[in-house]
mmCIF file of C-alpha atoms in Angstrom:
data_model
loop_
_atom_site.group_PDB
_atom_site.id
_atom_site.type_symbol
_atom_site.label_atom_id
_atom_site.label_comp_id
_atom_site.label_asym_id
_atom_site.label_seq_id
_atom_site.Cartn_x
_atom_site.Cartn_y
_atom_site.Cartn_z
ATOM 1 C CA UNK A 1 -2.020 17.015 8.914
ATOM 2 C CA UNK A 2 -2.893 13.435 8.206
ATOM 3 C CA UNK A 3 -6.417 12.462 9.091
ATOM 4 C CA UNK A 4 -7.146 9.152 10.823
ATOM 5 C CA UNK A 5 -7.739 7.282 7.555
ATOM 6 C CA UNK A 6 -4.542 8.580 5.956
ATOM 7 C CA UNK A 7 -2.542 7.708 9.101
ATOM 8 C CA UNK A 8 -3.939 4.193 9.038
ATOM 9 C CA UNK A 9 -3.199 3.719 5.350
ATOM 10 C CA UNK A 10 0.288 5.204 5.715
ATOM 11 C CA UNK A 11 1.007 2.799 8.548
ATOM 12 C CA UNK A 12 -0.271 -0.132 6.458
ATOM 13 C CA UNK A 13 2.120 0.608 3.603
ATOM 14 C CA UNK A 14 4.942 1.619 5.937
ATOM 15 C CA UNK A 15 6.133 -1.920 6.520
ATOM 16 C CA UNK A 16 6.541 -2.682 2.840
ATOM 17 C CA UNK A 17 7.169 0.802 1.460
ATOM 18 C CA UNK A 18 8.843 2.665 4.324
ATOM 19 C CA UNK A 19 10.267 5.501 2.222
ATOM 20 C CA UNK A 20 6.845 6.251 0.747
ATOM 21 C CA UNK A 21 5.172 6.285 4.165
ATOM 22 C CA UNK A 22 7.996 8.366 5.620
ATOM 23 C CA UNK A 23 7.702 11.008 2.903
ATOM 24 C CA UNK A 24 3.956 11.258 3.454
ATOM 25 C CA UNK A 25 4.291 11.458 7.233
ATOM 26 C CA UNK A 26 7.132 13.989 7.132
ATOM 27 C CA UNK A 27 5.196 16.262 4.800
ATOM 28 C CA UNK A 28 2.150 16.138 7.061
ATOM 29 C CA UNK A 29 4.076 16.625 10.299
ATOM 30 C CA UNK A 30 6.106 19.525 8.926
ATOM 31 C CA UNK A 31 2.942 21.443 8.134
ATOM 32 C CA UNK A 32 3.268 20.967 4.378
ATOM 33 C CA UNK A 33 -0.386 20.020 4.070
ATOM 34 C CA UNK A 34 -0.495 20.597 0.315
ATOM 35 C CA UNK A 35 2.511 18.316 -0.214
ATOM 36 C CA UNK A 36 1.008 15.649 2.043
ATOM 37 C CA UNK A 37 -2.271 15.821 0.137
ATOM 38 C CA UNK A 38 -0.406 15.597 -3.166
ATOM 39 C CA UNK A 39 1.526 12.531 -2.004
ATOM 40 C CA UNK A 40 -1.613 10.878 -0.658
ATOM 41 C CA UNK A 41 -3.403 11.669 -3.915
ATOM 42 C CA UNK A 42 -0.618 10.112 -5.967
ATOM 43 C CA UNK A 43 -1.154 6.910 -3.982
ATOM 44 C CA UNK A 44 -4.893 6.775 -4.682
ATOM 45 C CA UNK A 45 -4.601 3.700 -6.932
ATOM 46 C CA UNK A 46 -3.021 1.860 -4.009
ATOM 47 C CA UNK A 47 -5.601 3.197 -1.546
ATOM 48 C CA UNK A 48 -8.343 1.982 -3.901
ATOM 49 C CA UNK A 49 -6.879 -1.537 -3.885
ATOM 50 C CA UNK A 50 -6.693 -1.484 -0.074
ATOM 51 C CA UNK A 51 -10.342 -0.427 0.130
ATOM 52 C CA UNK A 52 -11.447 -2.998 -2.448
ATOM 53 C CA UNK A 53 -9.526 -6.057 -1.275
ATOM 54 C CA UNK A 54 -8.405 -5.289 2.272
ATOM 55 C CA UNK A 55 -5.024 -4.090 3.384
ATOM 56 C CA UNK A 56 -3.719 -7.435 4.606
ATOM 57 C CA UNK A 57 -4.377 -9.244 1.340
ATOM 58 C CA UNK A 58 -3.065 -6.411 -0.863
ATOM 59 C CA UNK A 59 0.113 -5.976 1.139
ATOM 60 C CA UNK A 60 0.593 -9.748 1.172
ATOM 61 C CA UNK A 61 0.415 -9.779 -2.631
ATOM 62 C CA UNK A 62 2.744 -6.781 -2.853
ATOM 63 C CA UNK A 63 5.322 -8.380 -0.556
ATOM 64 C CA UNK A 64 5.163 -11.599 -2.540
ATOM 65 C CA UNK A 65 5.551 -9.793 -5.866
ATOM 66 C CA UNK A 66 8.563 -7.892 -4.545
ATOM 67 C CA UNK A 67 10.195 -11.120 -3.390
ATOM 68 C CA UNK A 68 9.994 -10.190 0.288
ATOM 69 C CA UNK A 69 8.063 -13.335 1.223
ATOM 70 C CA UNK A 70 7.383 -16.794 -0.062
ATOM 71 C CA UNK A 71 3.934 -18.120 -0.860
ATOM 72 C CA UNK A 72 1.694 -18.690 0.919
ATOM 73 C CA UNK A 73 2.403 -15.845 3.303
ATOM 74 C CA UNK A 74 -0.943 -15.521 5.057
ATOM 75 C CA UNK A 75 -1.943 -17.681 8.007
ATOM 76 C CA UNK A 76 -4.798 -20.112 7.531
ATOM 77 C CA UNK A 77 -7.712 -19.668 7.068
ATOM 78 C CA UNK A 78 -6.913 -16.390 5.262
ATOM 79 C CA UNK A 79 -6.679 -16.628 1.509
ATOM 80 C CA UNK A 80 -4.663 -14.432 -0.789
ATOM 81 C CA UNK A 81 -5.979 -12.508 -3.744
ATOM 82 C CA UNK A 82 -7.077 -14.257 -6.907
ATOM 83 C CA UNK A 83 -4.855 -13.943 -9.971
ATOM 84 C CA UNK A 84 -6.779 -11.009 -11.487
ATOM 85 C CA UNK A 85 -6.535 -8.986 -8.278
ATOM 86 C CA UNK A 86 -2.842 -9.880 -7.918
ATOM 87 C CA UNK A 87 -2.240 -8.523 -11.419
ATOM 88 C CA UNK A 88 -4.028 -5.318 -10.376
ATOM 89 C CA UNK A 89 -1.601 -5.031 -7.455
ATOM 90 C CA UNK A 90 1.397 -5.554 -9.748
ATOM 91 C CA UNK A 91 0.068 -2.952 -12.189
ATOM 92 C CA UNK A 92 -0.401 -0.369 -9.438
ATOM 93 C CA UNK A 93 3.037 -1.038 -7.954
ATOM 94 C CA UNK A 94 4.564 -0.588 -11.405
ATOM 95 C CA UNK A 95 2.552 2.544 -12.214
ATOM 96 C CA UNK A 96 3.489 4.140 -8.887
ATOM 97 C CA UNK A 97 7.084 2.854 -9.109
ATOM 98 C CA UNK A 98 6.770 1.409 -5.596
ATOM 99 C CA UNK A 99 9.641 -0.735 -4.453
ATOM 100 C CA UNK A 100 10.597 -2.012 -1.032
#
């Protein structure tokens, strides 16, 4: 089963990476706890970015990188990630082979 934190994180990435979130949720709901834990563990680099920078800003950078939105894509007064953090997002997306 997914715990509350995993459910929240899966829902955060679900809008941009629906297949990834669906695989995680299906594994958990089918009782394949080990598979769900494995999938969640594989996403740890992404979870770390969400914890470090906040889900809204990370997913904004991800959507922008993937060409899903134009810049700026956050409402004022929110600011996006700085260039170093954006490069971290790109590196994690590439390492995890996450696409929309």
